[in-house]
Short mmCIF file of C-alpha atoms and ligand atoms in Angstrom, two decimals:
data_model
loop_
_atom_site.label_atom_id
_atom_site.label_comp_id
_atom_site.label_asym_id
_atom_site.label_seq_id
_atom_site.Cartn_x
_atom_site.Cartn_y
_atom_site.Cartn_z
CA UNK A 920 -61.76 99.00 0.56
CA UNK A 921 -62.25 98.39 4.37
CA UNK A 922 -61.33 100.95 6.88
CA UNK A 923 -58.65 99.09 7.86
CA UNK A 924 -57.36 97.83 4.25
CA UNK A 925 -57.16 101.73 3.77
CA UNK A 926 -55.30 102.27 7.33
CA UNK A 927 -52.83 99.39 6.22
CA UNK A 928 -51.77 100.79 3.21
CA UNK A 929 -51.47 104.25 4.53
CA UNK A 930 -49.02 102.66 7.04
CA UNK A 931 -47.21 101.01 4.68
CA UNK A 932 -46.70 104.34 2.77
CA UNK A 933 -45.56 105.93 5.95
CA UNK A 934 -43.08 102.93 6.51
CA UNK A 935 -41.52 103.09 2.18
CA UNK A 936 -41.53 107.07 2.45
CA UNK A 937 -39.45 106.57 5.33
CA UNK A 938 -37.65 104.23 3.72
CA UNK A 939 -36.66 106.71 1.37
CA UNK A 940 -35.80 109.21 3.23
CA UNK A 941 -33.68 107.68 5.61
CA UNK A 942 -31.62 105.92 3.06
CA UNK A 943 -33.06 102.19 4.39
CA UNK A 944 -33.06 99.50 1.35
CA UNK A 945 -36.65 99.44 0.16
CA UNK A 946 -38.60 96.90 2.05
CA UNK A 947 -36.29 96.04 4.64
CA UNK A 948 -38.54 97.29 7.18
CA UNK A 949 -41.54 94.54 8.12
CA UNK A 950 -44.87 96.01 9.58
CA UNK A 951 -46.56 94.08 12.54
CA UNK A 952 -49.91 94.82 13.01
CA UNK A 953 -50.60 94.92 16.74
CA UNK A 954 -54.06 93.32 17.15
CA UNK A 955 -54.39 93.32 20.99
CA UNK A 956 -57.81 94.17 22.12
CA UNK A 957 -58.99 93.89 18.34
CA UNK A 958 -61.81 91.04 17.95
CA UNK A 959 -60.78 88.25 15.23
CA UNK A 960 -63.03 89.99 12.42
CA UNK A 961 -60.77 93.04 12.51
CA UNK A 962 -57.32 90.33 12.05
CA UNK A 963 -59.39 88.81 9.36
CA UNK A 964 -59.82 92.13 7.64
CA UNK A 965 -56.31 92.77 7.68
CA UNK A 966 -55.53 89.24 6.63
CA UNK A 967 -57.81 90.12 3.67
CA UNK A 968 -55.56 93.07 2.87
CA UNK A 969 -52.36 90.89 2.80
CA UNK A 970 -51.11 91.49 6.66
CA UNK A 971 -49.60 87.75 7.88
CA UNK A 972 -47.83 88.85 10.94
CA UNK A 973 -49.79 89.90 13.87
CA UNK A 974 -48.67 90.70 17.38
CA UNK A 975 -50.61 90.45 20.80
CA UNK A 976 -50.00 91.43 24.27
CA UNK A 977 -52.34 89.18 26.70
CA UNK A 978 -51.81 85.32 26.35
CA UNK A 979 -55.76 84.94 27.46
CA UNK A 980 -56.80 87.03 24.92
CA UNK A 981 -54.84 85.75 22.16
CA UNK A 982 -54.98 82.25 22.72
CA UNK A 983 -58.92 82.74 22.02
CA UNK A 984 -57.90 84.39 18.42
CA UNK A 985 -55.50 82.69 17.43
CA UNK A 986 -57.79 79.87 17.53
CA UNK A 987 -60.96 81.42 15.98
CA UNK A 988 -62.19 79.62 12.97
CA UNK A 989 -62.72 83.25 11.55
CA UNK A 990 -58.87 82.87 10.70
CA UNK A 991 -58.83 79.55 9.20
CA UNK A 992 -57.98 79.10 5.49
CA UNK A 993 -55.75 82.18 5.22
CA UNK A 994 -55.28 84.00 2.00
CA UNK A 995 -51.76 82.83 0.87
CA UNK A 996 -49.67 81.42 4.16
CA UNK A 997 -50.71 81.08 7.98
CA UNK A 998 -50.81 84.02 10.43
CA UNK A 999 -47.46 84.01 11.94
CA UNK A 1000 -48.36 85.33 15.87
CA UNK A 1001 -45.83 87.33 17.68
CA UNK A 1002 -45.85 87.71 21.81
CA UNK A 1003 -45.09 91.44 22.79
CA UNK A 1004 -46.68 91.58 26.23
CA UNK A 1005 -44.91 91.41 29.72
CA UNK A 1006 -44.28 87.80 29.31
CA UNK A 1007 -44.61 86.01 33.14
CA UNK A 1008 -43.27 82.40 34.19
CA UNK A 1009 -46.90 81.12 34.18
CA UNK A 1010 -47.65 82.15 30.92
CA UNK A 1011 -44.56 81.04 28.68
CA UNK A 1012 -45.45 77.44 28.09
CA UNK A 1013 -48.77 79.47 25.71
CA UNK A 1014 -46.68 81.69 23.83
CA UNK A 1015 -43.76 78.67 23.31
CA UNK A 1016 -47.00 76.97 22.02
CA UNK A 1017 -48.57 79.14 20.24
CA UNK A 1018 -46.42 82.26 19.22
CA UNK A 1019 -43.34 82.43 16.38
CA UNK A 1020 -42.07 85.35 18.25
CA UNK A 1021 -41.17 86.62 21.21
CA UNK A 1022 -40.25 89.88 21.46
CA UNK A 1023 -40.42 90.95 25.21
CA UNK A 1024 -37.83 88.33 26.38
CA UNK A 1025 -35.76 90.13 29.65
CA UNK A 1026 -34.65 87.74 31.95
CA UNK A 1027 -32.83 84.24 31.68
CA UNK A 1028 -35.22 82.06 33.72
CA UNK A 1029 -38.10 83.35 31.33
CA UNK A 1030 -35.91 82.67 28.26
CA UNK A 1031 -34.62 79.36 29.85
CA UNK A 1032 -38.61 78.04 29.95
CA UNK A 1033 -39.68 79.05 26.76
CA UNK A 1034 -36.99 77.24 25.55
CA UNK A 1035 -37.03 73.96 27.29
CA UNK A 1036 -41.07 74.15 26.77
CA UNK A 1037 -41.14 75.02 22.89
CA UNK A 1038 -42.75 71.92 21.39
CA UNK A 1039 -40.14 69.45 19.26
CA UNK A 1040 -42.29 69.80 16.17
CA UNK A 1041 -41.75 73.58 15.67
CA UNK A 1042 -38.76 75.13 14.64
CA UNK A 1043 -37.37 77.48 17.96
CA UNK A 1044 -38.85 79.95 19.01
CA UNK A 1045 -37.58 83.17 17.85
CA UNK A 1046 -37.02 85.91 19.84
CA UNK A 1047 -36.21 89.78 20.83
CA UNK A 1048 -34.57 91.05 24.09
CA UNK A 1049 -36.15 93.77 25.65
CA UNK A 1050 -34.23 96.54 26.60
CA UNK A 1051 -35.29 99.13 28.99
CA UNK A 1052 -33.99 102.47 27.04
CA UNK A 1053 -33.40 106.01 28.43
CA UNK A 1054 -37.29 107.52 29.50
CA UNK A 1055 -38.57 104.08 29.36
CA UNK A 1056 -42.36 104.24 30.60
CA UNK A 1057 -42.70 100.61 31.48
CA UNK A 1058 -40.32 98.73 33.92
CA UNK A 1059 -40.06 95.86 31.78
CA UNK A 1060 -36.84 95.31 29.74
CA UNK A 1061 -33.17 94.62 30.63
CA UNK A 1062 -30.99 97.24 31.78
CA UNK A 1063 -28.35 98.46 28.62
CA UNK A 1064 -25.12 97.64 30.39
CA UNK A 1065 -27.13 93.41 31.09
CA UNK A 1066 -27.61 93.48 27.33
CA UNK A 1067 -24.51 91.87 26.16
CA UNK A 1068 -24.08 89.05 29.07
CA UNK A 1069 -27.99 88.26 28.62
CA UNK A 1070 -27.95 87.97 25.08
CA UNK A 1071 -24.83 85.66 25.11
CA UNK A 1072 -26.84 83.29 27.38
CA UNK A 1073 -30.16 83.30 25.24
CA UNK A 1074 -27.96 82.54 22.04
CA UNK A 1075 -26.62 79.05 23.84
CA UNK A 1076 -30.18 78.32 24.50
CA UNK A 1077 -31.37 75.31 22.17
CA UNK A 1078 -34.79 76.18 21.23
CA UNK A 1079 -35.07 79.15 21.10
CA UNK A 1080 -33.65 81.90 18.29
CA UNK A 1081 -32.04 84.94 19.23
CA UNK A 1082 -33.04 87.83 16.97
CA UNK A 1083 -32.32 90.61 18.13
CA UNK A 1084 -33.18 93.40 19.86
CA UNK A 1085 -37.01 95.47 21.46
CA UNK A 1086 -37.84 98.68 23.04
CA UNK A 1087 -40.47 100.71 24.13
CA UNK A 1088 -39.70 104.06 24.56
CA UNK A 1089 -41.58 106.53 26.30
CA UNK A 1090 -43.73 108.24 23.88
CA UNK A 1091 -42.52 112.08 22.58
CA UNK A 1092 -43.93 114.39 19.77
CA UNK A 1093 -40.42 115.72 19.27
CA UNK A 1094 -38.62 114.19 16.50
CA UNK A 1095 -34.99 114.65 17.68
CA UNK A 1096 -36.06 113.44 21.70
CA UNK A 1097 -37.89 109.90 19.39
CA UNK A 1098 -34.85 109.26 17.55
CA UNK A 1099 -32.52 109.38 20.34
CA UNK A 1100 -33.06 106.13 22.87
CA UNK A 1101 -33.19 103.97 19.47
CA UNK A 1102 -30.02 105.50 18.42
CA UNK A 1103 -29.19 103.58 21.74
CA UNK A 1104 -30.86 100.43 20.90
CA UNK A 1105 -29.35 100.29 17.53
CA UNK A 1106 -25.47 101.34 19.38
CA UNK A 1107 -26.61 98.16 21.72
CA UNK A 1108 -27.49 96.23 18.25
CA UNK A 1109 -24.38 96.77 16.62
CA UNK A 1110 -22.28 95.81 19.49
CA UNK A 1111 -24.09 92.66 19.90
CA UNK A 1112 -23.35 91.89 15.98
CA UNK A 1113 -19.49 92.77 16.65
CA UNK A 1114 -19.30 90.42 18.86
CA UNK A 1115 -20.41 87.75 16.40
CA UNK A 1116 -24.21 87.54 17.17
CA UNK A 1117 -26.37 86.73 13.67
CA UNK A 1118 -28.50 89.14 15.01
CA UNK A 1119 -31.27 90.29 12.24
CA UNK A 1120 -34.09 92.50 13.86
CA UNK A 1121 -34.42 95.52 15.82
CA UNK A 1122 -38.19 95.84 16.99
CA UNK A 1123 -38.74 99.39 17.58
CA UNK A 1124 -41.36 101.95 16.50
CA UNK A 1125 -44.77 101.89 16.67
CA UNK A 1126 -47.68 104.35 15.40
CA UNK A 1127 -46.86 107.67 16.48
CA UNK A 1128 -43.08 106.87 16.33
CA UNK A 1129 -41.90 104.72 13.24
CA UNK A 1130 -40.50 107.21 10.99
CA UNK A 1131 -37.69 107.83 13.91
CA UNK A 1132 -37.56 104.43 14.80
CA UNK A 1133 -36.87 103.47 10.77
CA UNK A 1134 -34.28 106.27 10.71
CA UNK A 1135 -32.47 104.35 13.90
CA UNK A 1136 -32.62 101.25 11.46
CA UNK A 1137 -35.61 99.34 13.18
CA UNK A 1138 -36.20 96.62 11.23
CA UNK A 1139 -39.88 95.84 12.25
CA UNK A 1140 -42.15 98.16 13.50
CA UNK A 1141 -45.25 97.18 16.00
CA UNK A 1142 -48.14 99.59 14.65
CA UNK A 1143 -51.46 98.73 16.05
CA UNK A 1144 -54.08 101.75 16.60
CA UNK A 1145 -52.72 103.80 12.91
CA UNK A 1146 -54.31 100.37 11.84
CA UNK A 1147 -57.06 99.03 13.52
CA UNK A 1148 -58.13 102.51 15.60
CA UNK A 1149 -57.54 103.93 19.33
CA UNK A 1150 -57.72 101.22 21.02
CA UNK A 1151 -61.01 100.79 23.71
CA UNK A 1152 -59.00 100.32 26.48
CA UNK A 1153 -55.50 100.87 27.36
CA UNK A 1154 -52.81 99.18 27.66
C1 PLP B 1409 -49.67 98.18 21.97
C2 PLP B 1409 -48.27 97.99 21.56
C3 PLP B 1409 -47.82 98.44 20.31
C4 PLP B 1409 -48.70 99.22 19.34
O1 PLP B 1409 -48.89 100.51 19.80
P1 PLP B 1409 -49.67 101.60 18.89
O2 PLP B 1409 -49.29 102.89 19.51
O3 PLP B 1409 -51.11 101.29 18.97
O4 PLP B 1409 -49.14 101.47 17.51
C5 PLP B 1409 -46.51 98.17 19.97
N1 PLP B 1409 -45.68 97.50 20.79
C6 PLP B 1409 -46.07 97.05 22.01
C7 PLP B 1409 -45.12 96.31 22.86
C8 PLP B 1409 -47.37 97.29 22.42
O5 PLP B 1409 -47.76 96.85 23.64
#
């Protein structure tokens, strides 16, 4: 088994045990492997190990993997590519292009393009708001209290399909201080479904974090250097 076949599957443990212990229904929480800054050899190792969904941050970057010939003739169904990088209005004719998912959507006129550029012969686009939480490190994301009118707006939008809900929050090593802003996102989620929203996925957790995210009911979970390795460069 490769080094990262043997990463996957201890991530996947991570992901059932929590599972388990948070009282989640077993495999209702999808892994993404987060391949930004990995080289297409190290996608087609985790293809190899069974991994379909893959999610990138830098539209330059991916563009050039996504289509590598090193990633042709998949195992048992094509790579579905999700966007999870600041997403600017120069860039979202790529991911509408080239991407499933979106999952860093904060701001009508960016949700507005993708939609009026997503091509007729795919089905629309689906996609995540971002929502900055409590201790947020990054600035991107909608502010909790723009959620609601936001996500009413990106529902109406033809092409694309509202989701649900991302977040990023600032990285702790205290259990209690993780769990807490996605207790807000999921608070957020649920109103969103009360209002009548078919919402289905809350994107939150990734590798140092998705045991508290899964107890908060993510969904999904973004995990990228528990699988492929600390990353060369940040970001
Ligand atoms: C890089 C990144 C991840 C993966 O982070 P790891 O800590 O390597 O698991 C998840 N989500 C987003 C939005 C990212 O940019």
């Amino acid at each position: 088994m490769t080094r990262i076949a043997a990463n996957l599957q201890a991530v996947r443990q991570r992901i059932a045990a929590a599972e388990h212990a948070f009282s989640r229904v077993p495999g209702s929480v999808r892994l993404l492997a987060v391949s930004k800054t990995w080289p297409a050899e190290c996608v087609r190792e985790a293809l190899d190990a069974g991994q379909l969904a893959f999610g990138e941050s830098y539209v330059q970057e991916s563009l050039a993997k996504i289509a590598s010939p090193l990633l042709e003739t998949p195992a048992v169904a094509p790579i579905e590519w999700h966007f999870i990088g600041p997403l600017q209005s120069n860039k979202t004719r790529q991911v509408s292009e080239h991407f499933a998912w979106a999952h860093s959507v904060d701001r009508l006129k960016i949700a507005e393009r993708l939609s009026a550029q997503r091509p007729a012969v795919l089905p629309p686009l689906s996609v995540c708001l971002q929502v900055n939480v409590s201790g947020e490190a990054s600035k991107s994301g909608v502010a909790p209290a723009e959620v609601r009118d936001l996500a009413r707006r990106l529902a109406d939008l033809p092409r694309l399909h509202l989701r649900g809900l991302m977040a990023i929050p600032a990285p702790s090593d205290d259990f209690a201080a993780q769990r807490a802003p996605f207790a807000q996102v999921r608070e957020l989620y649920e109103q969103l479904r009360g209002d009548g929203l078919a919402l289905d996925t809350l994107s939150m957790g990734m590798s140092h974090d998705i045991e508290a995210a899964i107890a908060e009911g993510a969904t999904l979970v973004r995990v990228g250097s528990a699988i492929f390795g600390a990353r060369p460069v940040s970001g």
